[in-house]
Short mmCIF file of C-alpha atoms in Angstrom, two decimals:
data_model
loop_
_atom_site.label_atom_id
_atom_site.label_comp_id
_atom_site.label_asym_id
_atom_site.label_seq_id
_atom_site.Cartn_x
_atom_site.Cartn_y
_atom_site.Cartn_z
CA MET A 20 12.01 -31.42 -1.99
CA GLN A 21 11.84 -30.57 -5.30
CA LEU A 22 12.15 -33.12 -8.57
CA LEU A 23 14.89 -30.88 -10.12
CA GLN A 24 17.76 -30.22 -8.37
CA ARG A 25 20.24 -27.64 -8.67
CA ARG A 26 24.01 -28.15 -9.36
CA HIS A 27 26.33 -26.21 -6.97
CA GLY A 28 27.54 -22.69 -8.57
CA GLU A 29 24.67 -22.84 -11.46
CA GLU A 30 21.21 -20.93 -11.50
CA GLN A 31 18.26 -22.95 -10.34
CA PRO A 32 16.82 -25.04 -12.44
CA SER A 33 13.52 -23.79 -15.02
CA TRP A 34 11.89 -24.21 -18.33
CA THR A 35 12.68 -22.00 -21.15
CA LEU A 36 9.70 -19.68 -22.53
CA GLY A 37 10.76 -16.91 -24.66
CA PRO A 38 12.68 -14.56 -22.50
CA PHE A 39 11.04 -16.01 -19.31
CA ARG A 40 12.55 -18.49 -17.17
CA ILE A 41 9.15 -20.98 -15.47
CA ARG A 42 9.59 -22.33 -11.97
CA LEU A 43 7.09 -23.79 -10.25
CA PRO A 44 6.76 -24.94 -6.74
CA PHE A 45 7.89 -28.68 -5.51
CA VAL A 46 9.62 -29.13 -9.44
CA HIS A 47 11.71 -26.28 -9.84
CA TYR A 48 11.98 -25.02 -6.01
CA ARG A 49 10.90 -26.52 -2.89
CA TRP A 50 8.67 -25.07 -0.03
CA GLU A 51 9.75 -23.21 2.66
CA THR A 52 8.04 -22.80 5.49
CA ALA A 53 9.45 -19.71 7.39
CA GLU A 54 7.98 -17.88 4.18
CA MET A 55 5.10 -19.59 4.35
CA LEU A 56 4.50 -18.73 7.51
CA GLN A 57 5.19 -14.90 7.16
CA ALA A 58 2.98 -14.79 4.07
CA LEU A 59 0.63 -16.04 6.31
CA ILE A 60 0.52 -12.78 8.28
CA MET A 61 2.32 -10.08 5.52
CA PHE A 62 -0.35 -10.59 3.53
CA VAL A 63 -2.43 -8.56 5.65
CA VAL A 64 -0.19 -5.41 3.49
CA SER A 65 -2.58 -6.32 0.44
CA LEU A 66 -5.88 -5.73 1.99
CA GLY A 67 -4.64 -2.65 3.53
CA MET A 68 -5.07 -1.29 -0.28
CA ILE A 69 -9.25 -1.72 0.58
CA PRO A 70 -10.01 1.23 2.07
CA LEU A 71 -8.30 3.46 -0.70
CA LEU A 72 -9.94 1.63 -3.26
CA GLN A 73 -13.45 2.52 -1.70
CA LYS A 74 -12.21 5.74 -0.76
CA TYR A 75 -11.19 6.82 -4.24
CA LEU A 76 -12.72 4.37 -6.78
CA GLY A 77 -16.42 4.23 -4.85
CA LEU A 78 -15.86 0.02 -4.59
CA PRO A 79 -18.15 -1.66 -2.12
CA TYR A 80 -15.59 -3.83 0.35
CA ASP A 81 -16.41 -6.86 -1.39
CA VAL A 82 -15.72 -5.91 -4.85
CA ALA A 83 -12.34 -4.16 -3.64
CA LEU A 84 -11.35 -7.84 -1.97
CA ALA A 85 -12.10 -9.07 -6.06
CA TYR A 86 -9.21 -6.21 -7.26
CA VAL A 87 -7.07 -7.35 -4.32
CA VAL A 88 -7.53 -11.41 -5.60
CA ILE A 89 -6.61 -10.11 -9.09
CA CYS A 90 -3.70 -8.52 -7.66
CA GLY A 91 -2.35 -11.74 -5.72
CA ILE A 92 -2.54 -13.61 -8.94
CA GLY A 93 -0.32 -10.83 -10.22
CA PHE A 94 2.01 -11.01 -7.03
CA MET A 95 2.63 -14.45 -8.18
CA LEU A 96 4.21 -14.10 -12.05
CA PRO A 97 7.29 -12.43 -11.11
CA ALA A 98 8.68 -15.92 -9.46
CA LEU A 99 7.12 -18.36 -11.59
CA LEU A 100 8.37 -16.25 -14.76
CA GLY A 101 11.65 -16.29 -13.84
CA VAL A 102 12.47 -12.97 -11.57
CA SER A 103 14.05 -13.20 -8.00
CA LEU A 104 12.67 -9.95 -6.78
CA VAL A 105 10.08 -10.10 -4.18
CA PRO A 106 7.31 -7.55 -6.03
CA GLY A 107 5.06 -5.40 -4.48
CA TRP A 108 3.08 -1.77 -5.46
CA ILE A 109 4.89 1.26 -6.34
CA THR A 110 4.77 2.48 -2.93
CA PRO A 111 6.32 5.62 -2.40
CA GLY A 112 4.33 6.58 -5.32
CA ILE A 113 1.13 5.98 -4.02
CA PRO A 114 0.58 9.67 -2.87
CA VAL A 115 1.18 11.20 -5.89
CA VAL A 116 -1.04 8.79 -7.65
CA LEU A 117 -3.86 9.97 -4.95
CA LEU A 118 -3.18 13.65 -6.05
CA TYR A 119 -4.14 12.85 -9.16
CA LEU A 120 -7.23 10.57 -8.54
CA GLY A 121 -8.45 13.77 -5.98
CA ASN A 122 -9.01 15.20 -9.69
CA PHE A 123 -11.75 12.65 -10.46
CA GLU A 124 -15.32 11.90 -9.21
CA PRO A 125 -15.42 8.22 -7.32
CA GLY A 126 -16.87 5.89 -9.12
CA PRO A 127 -16.91 5.56 -13.06
CA GLU A 128 -14.77 8.89 -13.61
CA ALA A 129 -11.96 7.87 -11.08
CA ILE A 130 -12.10 3.97 -12.27
CA GLN A 131 -11.53 5.67 -16.15
CA ALA A 132 -8.40 7.81 -14.86
CA LEU A 133 -6.56 5.23 -12.84
CA PHE A 134 -7.02 3.03 -16.00
CA ALA A 135 -5.02 5.53 -18.24
CA LEU A 136 -2.45 5.66 -15.93
CA GLN A 137 -2.14 1.85 -15.24
CA PHE A 138 -2.26 1.37 -19.15
CA LEU A 139 0.58 4.12 -19.53
CA VAL A 140 2.75 2.59 -17.16
CA PHE A 141 2.21 -0.72 -19.02
CA VAL A 142 3.16 0.48 -22.25
CA ILE A 143 6.68 2.43 -19.96
CA PHE A 144 7.35 -1.03 -18.50
CA LEU A 145 6.76 -3.02 -21.91
CA LEU A 146 8.66 -0.49 -24.23
CA LEU A 147 11.71 -0.50 -22.17
CA GLY A 148 11.52 -4.46 -21.66
CA ILE A 149 11.26 -5.06 -25.21
CA THR A 150 13.55 -2.95 -26.88
CA ARG A 151 16.30 -3.38 -23.54
CA LEU A 152 16.54 -0.20 -22.70
CA GLY A 153 15.69 -0.99 -19.17
CA SER A 154 18.89 -2.40 -19.41
CA THR A 155 20.84 0.25 -20.32
CA LEU A 156 18.76 3.36 -18.18
CA VAL A 157 20.80 1.00 -14.89
CA ARG A 158 24.23 0.93 -16.70
CA ILE A 159 24.00 4.89 -17.96
CA ILE A 160 22.47 6.29 -14.70
CA PRO A 161 25.05 7.93 -12.67
CA ASN A 162 25.56 6.81 -8.80
CA SER A 163 24.49 9.98 -7.79
CA MET A 164 21.51 9.69 -9.72
CA LYS A 165 20.45 6.24 -8.80
CA GLY A 166 21.45 7.27 -4.93
CA GLY A 167 19.07 10.21 -5.40
CA ILE A 168 16.30 8.44 -6.89
CA ILE A 169 15.90 6.07 -4.09
CA ILE A 170 16.66 8.61 -1.54
CA GLY A 171 13.71 10.60 -2.41
CA ALA A 172 11.75 7.56 -2.08
CA GLY A 173 12.42 6.95 0.92
CA ILE A 174 12.24 10.69 2.39
CA ALA A 175 8.89 10.21 0.88
CA ALA A 176 7.93 7.21 2.13
CA LEU A 177 8.87 8.35 5.48
CA THR A 178 6.83 11.68 5.27
CA GLY A 179 3.64 10.74 4.21
CA GLU A 180 3.91 8.71 7.97
CA ILE A 181 5.46 10.81 10.07
CA GLU A 182 4.13 14.43 8.80
CA THR A 183 1.09 15.84 10.56
CA GLY A 184 -2.09 14.22 10.15
CA GLY A 185 -0.01 11.31 9.13
CA ARG A 186 -1.12 7.93 10.68
CA LEU A 187 1.78 8.18 13.30
CA ALA A 188 0.32 11.08 14.61
CA ASN A 189 -2.91 9.44 14.76
CA THR A 190 -2.08 5.95 16.62
CA PRO A 191 1.46 6.55 17.82
CA VAL A 192 1.54 4.15 20.17
CA SER A 193 1.12 1.13 18.16
CA LEU A 194 3.60 2.33 15.30
CA VAL A 195 6.10 3.47 17.42
CA ILE A 196 6.60 0.53 19.25
CA GLY A 197 6.29 -1.78 16.07
CA SER A 198 8.54 -0.35 14.13
CA LEU A 199 11.16 0.06 16.68
CA ILE A 200 11.11 -3.69 16.80
CA CYS A 201 11.05 -4.12 13.14
CA LEU A 202 14.02 -2.39 12.55
CA TYR A 203 16.05 -4.02 15.77
CA LEU A 204 15.45 -7.34 14.75
CA MET A 205 16.19 -6.82 11.03
CA PHE A 206 18.50 -4.38 10.70
CA SER A 207 20.57 -4.23 14.43
CA THR A 208 24.19 -4.79 15.21
CA SER A 209 23.88 -6.18 18.29
CA PHE A 210 20.54 -8.56 17.31
CA ARG A 211 22.77 -10.04 14.84
CA GLY A 212 25.84 -10.86 17.44
CA LEU A 213 22.68 -12.81 19.24
CA THR A 214 21.16 -14.77 15.97
CA GLU A 215 25.05 -15.90 16.07
CA ARG A 216 24.85 -17.77 19.68
CA LEU A 217 21.26 -17.90 20.23
CA PRO A 218 18.93 -20.68 17.70
CA LEU A 219 15.62 -18.74 19.10
CA ALA A 220 17.14 -15.44 18.01
CA ARG A 221 17.85 -16.77 14.66
CA LYS A 222 14.13 -18.27 14.40
CA ILE A 223 13.05 -14.80 15.40
CA VAL A 224 14.87 -13.10 12.25
CA ASN A 225 13.52 -15.90 9.84
CA TYR A 226 10.32 -13.96 10.16
CA GLY A 227 11.35 -10.31 9.14
CA MET A 228 8.56 -7.84 10.00
CA VAL A 229 6.10 -10.55 11.58
CA PRO A 230 7.22 -9.99 15.13
CA GLY A 231 6.80 -6.19 15.08
CA MET A 232 3.45 -6.30 13.30
CA LEU A 233 2.34 -9.21 15.87
CA VAL A 234 3.01 -7.04 18.70
CA ALA A 235 1.88 -3.43 16.96
CA ILE A 236 -1.56 -5.23 16.64
CA PHE A 237 -1.93 -6.47 19.83
CA ILE A 238 -0.44 -2.86 21.33
CA GLY A 239 -2.85 -1.28 19.27
CA ILE A 240 -6.21 -2.95 20.39
CA ALA A 241 -4.90 -2.75 23.76
CA ALA A 242 -4.25 1.38 23.65
CA GLY A 243 -7.51 1.65 22.06
CA GLU A 244 -6.07 2.73 18.65
CA TYR A 245 -8.22 -0.11 16.78
CA ALA A 246 -10.92 -1.93 17.19
CA MET A 247 -11.59 -5.29 18.70
CA PRO A 248 -11.97 -7.96 15.11
CA ASP A 249 -14.79 -9.92 14.92
CA VAL A 250 -13.11 -13.14 14.14
CA GLN A 251 -15.13 -15.13 11.45
CA TRP A 252 -14.98 -18.37 10.09
CA GLY A 253 -15.23 -20.25 6.35
CA ILE A 254 -13.73 -18.89 2.84
CA THR A 255 -13.55 -15.52 1.78
CA ARG A 256 -16.33 -14.29 -0.83
CA PRO A 257 -15.16 -11.28 -3.04
CA ALA A 258 -17.45 -10.06 -5.13
CA PHE A 259 -16.73 -11.51 -8.48
CA SER A 260 -20.39 -11.11 -9.99
CA GLU A 261 -20.42 -7.09 -9.35
CA TRP A 262 -16.61 -7.05 -10.22
CA TRP A 263 -17.37 -6.53 -14.28
CA GLN A 264 -19.64 -3.43 -13.40
CA TYR A 265 -16.28 -1.76 -12.35
CA LEU A 266 -14.37 -2.29 -15.01
CA PRO A 267 -13.32 -0.06 -18.02
CA PHE A 268 -15.25 -2.77 -20.34
CA ALA A 269 -18.39 -1.41 -18.22
CA VAL A 270 -17.87 1.79 -17.24
CA GLY A 271 -16.17 3.20 -20.34
CA PHE A 272 -12.70 3.82 -21.70
CA PRO A 273 -11.02 7.23 -21.11
CA ASP A 274 -11.14 10.06 -23.56
CA ALA A 275 -7.45 11.29 -24.77
CA LYS A 276 -7.63 14.23 -22.88
CA VAL A 277 -7.33 12.04 -19.85
CA PHE A 278 -4.84 9.64 -20.74
CA LEU A 279 -3.28 13.21 -21.48
CA LEU A 280 -3.36 14.44 -17.77
CA ALA A 281 -1.93 10.29 -16.79
CA ILE A 282 0.96 11.20 -18.01
CA PRO A 283 3.03 13.21 -15.86
CA THR A 284 2.06 10.81 -13.30
CA ALA A 285 2.94 7.42 -14.87
CA ILE A 286 6.18 9.20 -15.77
CA ILE A 287 6.65 9.29 -11.95
CA ALA A 288 5.59 6.55 -11.29
CA TYR A 289 8.14 4.78 -13.52
CA VAL A 290 10.90 6.82 -12.00
CA ILE A 291 10.10 5.51 -8.48
CA ALA A 292 9.80 2.29 -9.80
CA PHE A 293 13.26 2.61 -11.23
CA GLY A 294 14.40 3.21 -8.10
CA ASP A 295 12.89 -0.04 -6.49
CA ILE A 296 14.54 -2.18 -9.78
CA ILE A 297 18.39 -0.42 -8.66
CA VAL A 298 17.21 -1.51 -4.72
CA GLY A 299 16.26 -5.32 -5.62
CA GLN A 300 19.76 -5.31 -8.11
CA SER A 301 21.74 -4.16 -5.12
CA LEU A 302 20.40 -6.72 -2.74
CA MET A 303 20.67 -9.53 -4.69
CA GLN A 304 24.08 -8.84 -5.73
CA ARG A 305 25.11 -8.42 -2.16
CA VAL A 306 23.51 -11.55 -1.13
CA ASP A 307 24.69 -13.19 -4.45
CA GLU A 308 28.44 -12.58 -3.63
CA LEU A 309 27.50 -14.31 -0.44
CA ARG A 310 26.13 -17.46 -1.27
CA GLN A 311 28.70 -19.27 -4.08
CA ASP A 312 25.57 -21.93 -4.29
CA GLU A 313 23.44 -20.19 -6.72
CA LYS A 314 23.58 -18.07 -9.11
CA ILE A 315 21.24 -15.12 -8.66
CA ASP A 316 20.74 -13.69 -12.18
CA VAL A 317 19.10 -10.88 -12.07
CA ASN A 318 17.71 -9.55 -15.64
CA ILE A 319 17.00 -6.18 -15.44
CA ASP A 320 14.57 -6.95 -19.05
CA ARG A 321 13.11 -9.68 -17.61
CA VAL A 322 11.97 -7.33 -14.24
CA HIS A 323 10.44 -5.06 -16.48
CA LEU A 324 8.49 -7.23 -18.92
CA VAL A 325 6.90 -8.88 -15.99
CA THR A 326 5.92 -5.92 -14.31
CA ALA A 327 4.69 -4.63 -17.73
CA LEU A 328 2.23 -7.72 -17.86
CA ARG A 329 1.27 -7.10 -14.13
CA ASN A 330 0.47 -3.63 -14.38
CA GLY A 331 -1.51 -4.81 -18.14
CA LEU A 332 -3.64 -7.18 -15.75
CA HIS A 333 -4.37 -4.28 -12.93
CA ALA A 334 -5.42 -1.54 -15.97
CA PHE A 335 -8.28 -4.26 -17.71
CA PHE A 336 -9.16 -5.83 -14.90
CA ALA A 337 -8.32 -3.86 -11.28
CA PRO A 338 -6.98 -0.55 -11.88
CA TYR A 339 -4.78 -0.18 -8.50
CA PRO A 340 -3.43 3.11 -6.27
CA GLY A 341 -0.76 1.11 -5.35
CA LEU A 342 0.29 0.29 -9.16
CA ALA A 343 1.96 -3.00 -10.04
CA GLY A 344 6.35 -2.65 -8.81
CA PRO A 345 8.82 -4.69 -9.17
CA LEU A 346 9.76 -4.75 -5.64
CA TRP A 347 8.25 -4.94 -2.14
CA THR A 348 11.08 -3.56 -0.26
CA ALA A 349 10.68 -4.48 3.06
CA VAL A 350 9.65 -7.89 2.57
CA ALA A 351 12.74 -8.27 -0.12
CA ALA A 352 15.54 -7.03 2.80
CA THR A 353 14.15 -9.54 5.14
CA MET A 354 14.39 -12.66 2.58
CA ALA A 355 17.77 -11.59 1.54
CA GLU A 356 19.05 -11.61 5.08
CA ARG A 357 17.76 -15.44 5.98
CA TYR A 358 19.02 -16.07 2.54
CA LYS A 359 22.30 -15.26 3.73
CA TYR A 360 22.33 -17.93 6.20
CA GLY A 361 22.89 -20.95 3.68
CA ARG A 362 21.17 -23.49 1.21
CA LYS A 363 19.59 -25.32 5.08
CA ALA A 364 18.08 -21.83 5.62
CA MET A 365 16.95 -21.18 1.88
CA ASP A 366 17.51 -23.22 -0.78
CA SER A 367 16.77 -20.71 -3.49
CA ILE A 368 15.87 -16.87 -3.87
CA TYR A 369 13.07 -18.49 -5.79
CA SER A 370 11.63 -20.79 -3.47
CA GLY A 371 11.67 -17.79 -0.74
CA ALA A 372 9.84 -15.52 -3.47
CA GLY A 373 7.50 -17.99 -4.93
CA THR A 374 6.28 -20.03 -0.99
CA PHE A 375 5.63 -16.59 -0.11
CA TRP A 376 3.23 -15.03 -2.18
CA ILE A 377 1.35 -18.27 -3.31
CA THR A 378 0.80 -18.49 0.57
CA GLY A 379 -0.11 -14.77 0.12
CA PHE A 380 -2.78 -15.34 -2.77
CA LEU A 381 -4.42 -18.68 -0.73
CA ALA A 382 -4.22 -16.45 2.70
CA LEU A 383 -7.17 -13.84 0.54
CA PHE A 384 -9.61 -17.00 1.03
CA MET A 385 -9.42 -18.19 4.82
CA LEU A 386 -11.85 -15.56 6.23
CA PRO A 387 -10.57 -15.86 10.11
CA LEU A 388 -7.39 -14.37 9.06
CA VAL A 389 -9.01 -11.49 6.95
CA SER A 390 -11.87 -11.11 9.47
CA PHE A 391 -8.94 -10.91 12.19
CA PHE A 392 -6.88 -8.25 10.39
CA GLN A 393 -9.72 -5.92 9.00
CA PRO A 394 -9.79 -3.66 12.07
CA VAL A 395 -6.07 -3.34 11.92
CA LEU A 396 -5.39 -2.69 7.99
CA PRO A 397 -3.36 0.75 8.52
CA ILE A 398 -0.78 -1.01 10.69
CA ALA A 399 0.79 -3.13 8.52
CA LEU A 400 0.57 -0.42 5.55
CA SER A 401 2.16 1.86 7.70
CA LEU A 402 5.51 -0.59 8.84
CA THR A 403 5.56 -1.56 5.11
CA LEU A 404 5.73 2.20 4.49
CA ILE A 405 8.35 3.21 7.23
CA LEU A 406 10.90 0.44 6.67
CA THR A 407 10.48 0.65 2.79
CA GLY A 408 11.98 4.48 4.09
CA TYR A 409 14.77 3.03 6.17
CA ILE A 410 16.02 0.32 3.53
CA CYS A 411 15.91 3.34 0.65
CA LEU A 412 18.03 5.65 2.16
CA MET A 413 20.54 3.05 3.65
CA VAL A 414 20.93 1.76 -0.15
CA GLY A 415 20.69 4.64 -1.32
CA LEU A 416 23.85 6.31 0.67
CA GLU A 417 25.27 2.98 -0.28
CA GLN A 418 25.49 3.66 -3.46
CA LEU A 419 27.74 6.75 -3.25
CA SER A 420 31.41 7.12 -2.70
CA ASN A 421 32.40 10.50 -2.57
CA ASN A 422 31.43 13.75 -1.06
CA THR A 423 29.96 14.83 -4.70
CA GLU A 424 27.85 12.16 -5.23
CA ARG A 425 26.47 12.67 -1.39
CA GLY A 426 25.85 16.15 -2.10
CA ILE A 427 24.02 15.72 -5.43
CA ALA A 428 21.77 12.71 -4.16
CA GLY A 429 20.84 14.38 -1.23
CA THR A 430 19.69 17.46 -3.03
CA MET A 431 17.84 15.40 -5.74
CA GLY A 432 16.43 13.45 -3.03
CA VAL A 433 14.95 16.07 -1.32
CA VAL A 434 13.54 17.89 -4.30
CA LEU A 435 12.01 14.66 -5.25
CA ALA A 436 10.39 13.85 -2.17
CA VAL A 437 8.81 17.60 -2.24
CA TYR A 438 8.80 18.63 -5.31
CA GLY A 439 7.71 15.29 -7.17
CA ALA A 440 9.95 12.63 -9.16
CA GLY A 441 9.78 14.83 -12.39
CA TRP A 442 11.46 17.81 -10.71
CA GLY A 443 14.09 15.73 -8.72
CA LEU A 444 15.47 14.12 -11.75
CA ALA A 445 15.55 17.13 -13.87
CA ALA A 446 17.34 18.62 -10.60
CA GLY A 447 19.69 15.82 -10.34
CA ALA A 448 20.55 15.71 -14.07
CA ILE A 449 21.51 19.21 -13.74
CA LEU A 450 23.51 19.32 -10.48
CA TYR A 451 25.22 15.95 -12.21
CA LEU A 452 26.09 18.37 -15.40
CA LEU A 453 27.67 21.59 -13.76
CA VAL A 454 28.75 20.01 -10.69
CA GLU A 455 30.36 16.49 -10.94
CA ARG A 456 31.01 16.27 -14.47
CA THR A 457 34.94 17.11 -15.49
CA HIS A 458 34.35 17.60 -19.01
CA LEU A 459 30.47 19.01 -19.98
CA LEU A 460 30.24 18.04 -23.36
CA ARG A 461 31.96 14.38 -23.15
CA PHE A 462 29.60 11.50 -22.81
CA SER A 463 32.55 10.38 -19.82
CA PRO A 464 35.52 11.86 -18.19
CA PRO A 465 38.75 11.10 -19.68
CA ARG A 466 40.65 7.91 -18.61
CA ARG A 467 43.57 8.44 -16.12
CA GLU A 468 46.73 7.24 -17.75
CA ALA A 469 47.70 3.87 -15.58
CA SER A 470 50.64 4.36 -13.03
CA SER A 471 54.20 3.10 -13.92
CA GLU A 472 55.04 3.12 -9.86
#
């Protein structure tokens, strides 16, 4: 239960603080058991960033864990500040960021380079949020280009997993079975029919990716694709005593040349994150139409400002290869599905998102959980990328209403996935102007006169 109750058809109660809407657990929203249990498993995806921090930044494991704790603080900010989306990384952009980091030596040089990149991403989000141009972008970009951005991000996420030498090739048994179970439980029409007849099926669907991930983990260990975990007891001890030595304040800030090198990657990261915002907006609009008891405010400018704060936090205190993105697509979709079942299933979209990441943050200090999942960290990251790809393709195609839009979006998506977001955006804009626009030099096609019939 919470102290402040929502009236039917209104927004969830909050305290106003400038552009933000403060919401606290037990005060403004109730604690959701299903999201708590899901987060005790799904938090392992956060730990999946540790191997990348070790490899590309040269961090020791315990210092990398301290970086993950900083990331956990950032994950709690959106629900606290009035954003209904479940935050995550800019996941499809990770391969592009790693390609950029490959130009720098692991250690101080790479930390400086990643600071430059993440600081630029912070500036982009901040400027678009303050000027409210973020909302304008969402409105003025054509459906064909919106669809192309989302489809391209989906293709990029899937390609990174299924390409030769990818994780699917190295651990095929666990990932194939885990992916199929996740897709069946989350999106299958036949399983949805079971949820309407069987209470057990409805309980299973409440936990989204968790059943598929657990099956993948146990099969991966049984098949020898992953080592048996060494479970330890106690509380984790992130190395905050050494953490400061691996920050820009200690290793130094980059020069102007590094910032210039980071600009293209920062723009690409924003374009992909912009696609995530569109996906999140679409998910929220769909469930908002189904639930009349709560009005969901998807304020794009607020999303930009909160995402800017998270990237600023990371840039100075934990430069992160995943950056800070506005949406964890797979979990947001799972939460939206459960939200559809009504107020008893999930009182508010904010109660689901808030409970999830507060629990995920606390789980980072539970040594038995962290040590159990340590050998199987790649499974969580891979399943997230595969489901992200599937959802992006599903939502991206849903944006399109005719064959002209589908052709432009499909072509743009492939170019984006193969050559990067910059080329993809250019290809989409050119195709839109040449193929879709009825008048090349006008900002909008002429309106048809209303029929008198």
